[in-house]
Structures are given as structure tokens and as C-alpha cells.
CSV table of C-alpha atoms in Angstrom, one decimal:
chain,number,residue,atom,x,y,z
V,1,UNK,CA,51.4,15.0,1.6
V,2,UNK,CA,49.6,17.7,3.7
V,3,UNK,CA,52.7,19.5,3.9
V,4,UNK,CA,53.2,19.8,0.1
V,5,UNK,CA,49.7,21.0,-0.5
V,6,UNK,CA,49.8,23.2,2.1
V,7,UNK,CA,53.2,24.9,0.8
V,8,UNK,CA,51.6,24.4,-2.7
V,9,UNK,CA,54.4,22.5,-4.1
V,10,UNK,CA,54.2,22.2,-7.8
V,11,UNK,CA,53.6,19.0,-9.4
V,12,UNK,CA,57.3,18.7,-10.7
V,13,UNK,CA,58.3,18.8,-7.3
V,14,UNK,CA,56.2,16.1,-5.9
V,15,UNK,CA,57.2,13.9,-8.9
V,16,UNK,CA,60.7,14.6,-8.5
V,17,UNK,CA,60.2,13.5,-4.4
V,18,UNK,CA,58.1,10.4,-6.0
V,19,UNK,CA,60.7,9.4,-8.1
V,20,UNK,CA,58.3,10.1,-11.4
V,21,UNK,CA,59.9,12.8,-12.8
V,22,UNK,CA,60.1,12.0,-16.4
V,23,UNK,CA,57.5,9.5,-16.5
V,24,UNK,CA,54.3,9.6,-18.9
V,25,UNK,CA,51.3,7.8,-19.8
V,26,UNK,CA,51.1,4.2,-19.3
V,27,UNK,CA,54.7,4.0,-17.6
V,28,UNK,CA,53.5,6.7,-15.3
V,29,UNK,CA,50.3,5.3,-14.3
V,30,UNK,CA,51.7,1.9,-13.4
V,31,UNK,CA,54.2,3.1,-11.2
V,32,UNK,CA,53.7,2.1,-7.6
V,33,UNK,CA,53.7,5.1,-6.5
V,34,UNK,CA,51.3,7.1,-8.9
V,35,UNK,CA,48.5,6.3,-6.4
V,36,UNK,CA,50.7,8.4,-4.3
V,37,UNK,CA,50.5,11.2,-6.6
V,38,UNK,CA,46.8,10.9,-7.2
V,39,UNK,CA,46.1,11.5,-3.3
V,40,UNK,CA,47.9,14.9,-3.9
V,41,UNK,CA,46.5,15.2,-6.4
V,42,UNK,CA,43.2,15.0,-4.6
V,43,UNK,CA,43.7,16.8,-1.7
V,44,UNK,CA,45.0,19.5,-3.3
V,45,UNK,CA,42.2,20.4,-4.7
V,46,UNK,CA,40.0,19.5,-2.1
V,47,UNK,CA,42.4,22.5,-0.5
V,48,UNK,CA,41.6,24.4,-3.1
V,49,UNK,CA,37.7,23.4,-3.0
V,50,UNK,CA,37.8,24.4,1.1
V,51,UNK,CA,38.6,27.9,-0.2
V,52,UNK,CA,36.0,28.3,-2.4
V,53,UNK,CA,33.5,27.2,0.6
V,54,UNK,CA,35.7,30.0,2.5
V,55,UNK,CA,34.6,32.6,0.0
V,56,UNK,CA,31.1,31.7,-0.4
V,57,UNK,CA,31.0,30.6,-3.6
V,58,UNK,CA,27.6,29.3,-4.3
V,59,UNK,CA,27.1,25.9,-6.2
V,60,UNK,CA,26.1,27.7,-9.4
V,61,UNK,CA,29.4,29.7,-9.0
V,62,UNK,CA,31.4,26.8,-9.0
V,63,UNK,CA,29.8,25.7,-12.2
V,64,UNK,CA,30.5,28.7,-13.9
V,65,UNK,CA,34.1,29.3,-12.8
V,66,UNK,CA,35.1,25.7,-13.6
V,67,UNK,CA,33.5,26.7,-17.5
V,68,UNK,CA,30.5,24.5,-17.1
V,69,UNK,CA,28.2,26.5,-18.4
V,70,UNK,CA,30.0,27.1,-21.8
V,71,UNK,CA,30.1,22.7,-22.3
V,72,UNK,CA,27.3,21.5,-24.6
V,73,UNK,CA,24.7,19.4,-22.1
V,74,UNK,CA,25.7,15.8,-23.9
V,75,UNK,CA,29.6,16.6,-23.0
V,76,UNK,CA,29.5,18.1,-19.9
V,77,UNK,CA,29.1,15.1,-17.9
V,78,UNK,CA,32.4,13.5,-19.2
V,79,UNK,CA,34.9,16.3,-18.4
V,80,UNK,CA,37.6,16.6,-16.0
V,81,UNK,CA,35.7,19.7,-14.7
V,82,UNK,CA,32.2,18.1,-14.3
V,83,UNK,CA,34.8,15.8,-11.8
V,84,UNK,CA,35.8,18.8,-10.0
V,85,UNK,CA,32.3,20.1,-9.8
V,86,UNK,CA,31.0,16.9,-8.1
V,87,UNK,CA,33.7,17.1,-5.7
V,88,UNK,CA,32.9,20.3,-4.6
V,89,UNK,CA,29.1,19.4,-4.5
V,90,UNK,CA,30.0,16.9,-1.9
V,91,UNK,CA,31.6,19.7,0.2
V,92,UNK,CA,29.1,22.2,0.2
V,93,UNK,CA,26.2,19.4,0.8
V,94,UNK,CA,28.1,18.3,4.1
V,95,UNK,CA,27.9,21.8,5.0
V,96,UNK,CA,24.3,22.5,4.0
V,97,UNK,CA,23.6,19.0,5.4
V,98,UNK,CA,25.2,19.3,8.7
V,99,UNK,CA,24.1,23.3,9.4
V,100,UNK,CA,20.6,22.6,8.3
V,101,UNK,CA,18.4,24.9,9.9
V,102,UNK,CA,21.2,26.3,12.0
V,103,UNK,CA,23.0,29.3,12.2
V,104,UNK,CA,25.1,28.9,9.9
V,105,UNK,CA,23.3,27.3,7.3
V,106,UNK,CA,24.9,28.3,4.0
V,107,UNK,CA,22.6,29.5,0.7
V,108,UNK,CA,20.6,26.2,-0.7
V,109,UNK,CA,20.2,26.1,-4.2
V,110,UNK,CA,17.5,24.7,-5.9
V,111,UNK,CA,16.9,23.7,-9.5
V,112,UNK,CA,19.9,24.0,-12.1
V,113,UNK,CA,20.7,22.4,-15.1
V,114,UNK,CA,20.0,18.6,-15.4
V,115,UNK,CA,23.8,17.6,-15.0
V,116,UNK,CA,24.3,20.4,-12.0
V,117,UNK,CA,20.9,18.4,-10.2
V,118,UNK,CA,22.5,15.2,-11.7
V,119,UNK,CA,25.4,15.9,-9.2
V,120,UNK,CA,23.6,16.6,-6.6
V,121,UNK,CA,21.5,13.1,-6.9
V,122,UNK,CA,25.1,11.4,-7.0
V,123,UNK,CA,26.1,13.0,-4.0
V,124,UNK,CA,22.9,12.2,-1.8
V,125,UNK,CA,23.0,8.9,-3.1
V,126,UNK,CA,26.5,8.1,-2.1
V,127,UNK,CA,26.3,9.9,1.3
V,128,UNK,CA,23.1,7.8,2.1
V,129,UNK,CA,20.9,11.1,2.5
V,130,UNK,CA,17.4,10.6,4.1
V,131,UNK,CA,14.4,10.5,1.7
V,132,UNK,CA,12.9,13.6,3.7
V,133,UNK,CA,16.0,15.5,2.6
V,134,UNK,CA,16.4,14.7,-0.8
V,135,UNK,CA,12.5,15.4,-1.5
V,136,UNK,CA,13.3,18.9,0.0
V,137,UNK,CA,16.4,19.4,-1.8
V,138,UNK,CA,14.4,18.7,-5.0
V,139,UNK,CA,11.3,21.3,-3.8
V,140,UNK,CA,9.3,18.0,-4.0
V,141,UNK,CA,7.3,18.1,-0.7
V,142,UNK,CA,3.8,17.0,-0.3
V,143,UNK,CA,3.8,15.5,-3.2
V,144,UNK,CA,2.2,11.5,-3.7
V,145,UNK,CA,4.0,8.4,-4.2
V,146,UNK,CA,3.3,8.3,-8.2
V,147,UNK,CA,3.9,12.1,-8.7
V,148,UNK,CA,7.4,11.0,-6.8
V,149,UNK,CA,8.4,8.7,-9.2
V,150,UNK,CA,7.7,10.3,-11.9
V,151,UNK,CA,10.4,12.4,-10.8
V,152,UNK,CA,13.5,11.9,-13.0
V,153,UNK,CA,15.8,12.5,-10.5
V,154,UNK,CA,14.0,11.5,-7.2
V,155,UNK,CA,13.6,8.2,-9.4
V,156,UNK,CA,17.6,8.2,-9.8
V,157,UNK,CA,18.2,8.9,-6.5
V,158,UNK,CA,15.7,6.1,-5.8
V,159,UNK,CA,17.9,3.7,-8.2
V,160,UNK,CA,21.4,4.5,-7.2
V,161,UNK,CA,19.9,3.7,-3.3
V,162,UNK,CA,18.6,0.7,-4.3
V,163,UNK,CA,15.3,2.2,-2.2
V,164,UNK,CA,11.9,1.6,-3.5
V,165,UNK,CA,9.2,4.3,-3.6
């Protein structure tokens, strides 16, 4: 599967080497190997992703090349994009999380639209990241347990954890 993302092989071609070629909708997605597909799927764009943490490409970057920024607030959260976006927020919080305070600690972004700080809750929730970190991450130091909570998304972050305050 490496192999035909790295010599960006079109998705005819890995259906054809599945055995899905012709296949659609339901018929397609039951077929034992469409999982198979989806992991291509997924790493190729994780491929692509990797490149856009090559160039630099900030987190508000991503949002506006993937059209994000053009999607009304109630429908952004339910697109194939907003997918994509999450994904690549998961990438560049590894590396912000993992080069913090080093040398190569890349741009952090604060604030953002409630569905681009929504993501960002998701992703520190799912990777298990310290309270000390998120409260940076949200520019909510020094402040007291009830201004915390009042927080919308330190109070999500505090529900998707299962943490209390």
C-alpha cells in the first residue's frame, strides 16, 4: 500500500489491483476488501497532509485551502473537508506537541473559529493531552476553577476526557 501512494497510483488502479473496479455504493462498500481501499485511501492523504507540514502550512492555512472558510458555521462540521482538517490537526499537534519549547517548535496558533478550536479539543482529547497543555493551547492560564469551566471548550475537552474540573 506504501508503494502505491508513494508512486501516487490513481484510484482506478488500486481498485483494479483490489479486484473493485466497477463496483459502487453499497456493493462496493461491502466488499471485503473495501477496508483495504479505505487504508489507501487514508494514507494517502496522510502523504499528502506530511507535505503540507513540509511546506509550513499553518493550521489556518489548511482551513482555507481545504475551502473551510467559505462553508456556513452549521455545515462545516459535517463535510468531507472538516474530515481532512482534523486529520491534519492531529499532525501538526504531534509536532507542536512533541517540539514544545524546542528548536524546532513550529508556529502555535491560537483562537480560530469555533469549529477550527472544536478540532483542536477533539484532537487533545483523543491524544490524552495534559490539562496544563490544553489550558495553554486555549490562552487560559491563571485562570480559577469556575472561570475554567465556564470555558466552552476547556468544558468539552473536560467531557470528551471524562476529567472533572
Amino acid at each position: 500500500m506504501k508503494y502505491w501512494v508513494s508512486l501516487k497510483k490513481s484510484d482506478k488502479y488500486v481498485m483494479e489491483k483490489l479486484g473493485l473496479q466497477g463496483l459502487q455504493g453499497q456493493a462496493l462498500r461491502t466488499h471485503p476488501k473495501y477496508k483495504t481501499l479505505e487504508k489507501f485511501w487514508y494514507k494517502r492523504e496522510s502523504s499528502e497532509l506530511d507535505d503540507w507540514l513540509s511546506e509550513g502550512l499553518t493550521l489556518y492555512g489548511a482551513w482555507t485551502r481545504l475551502n473551510l472558510d467559505k462553508v456556513p458555521s452549521a455545515q462545516v462540521m459535517k463535510t468531507n473537508e472538516y474530515k481532512i482538517y482534523v486529520h491534519y490537526v492531529k499532525k501538526y499537534d504531534s509536532m507542536v506537541y512533541n517540539f514544545k519549547n524546542g528548536i524546532w517548535q513550529p508556529p502555535i496558533e491560537f483562537g480560530g473559529t469555533d469549529a477550527e478550536i472544536f478540532a483542536k479539543v477533539q484532537v487533545w482529547a483523543a491524544a490524552k493531552r495534559p490539562r496544563w497543555y490544553v489550558k495553554e493551547m486555549l490562552e487560559l492560564d491563571g485562570l480559577s476553577k469556575s472561570e475554567l469551566v465556564a470555558d466552552k471548550f476547556y468544558k468539552k475537552f473536560l467531557d470528551l476526557t471524562g476529567k472533572k474540573p
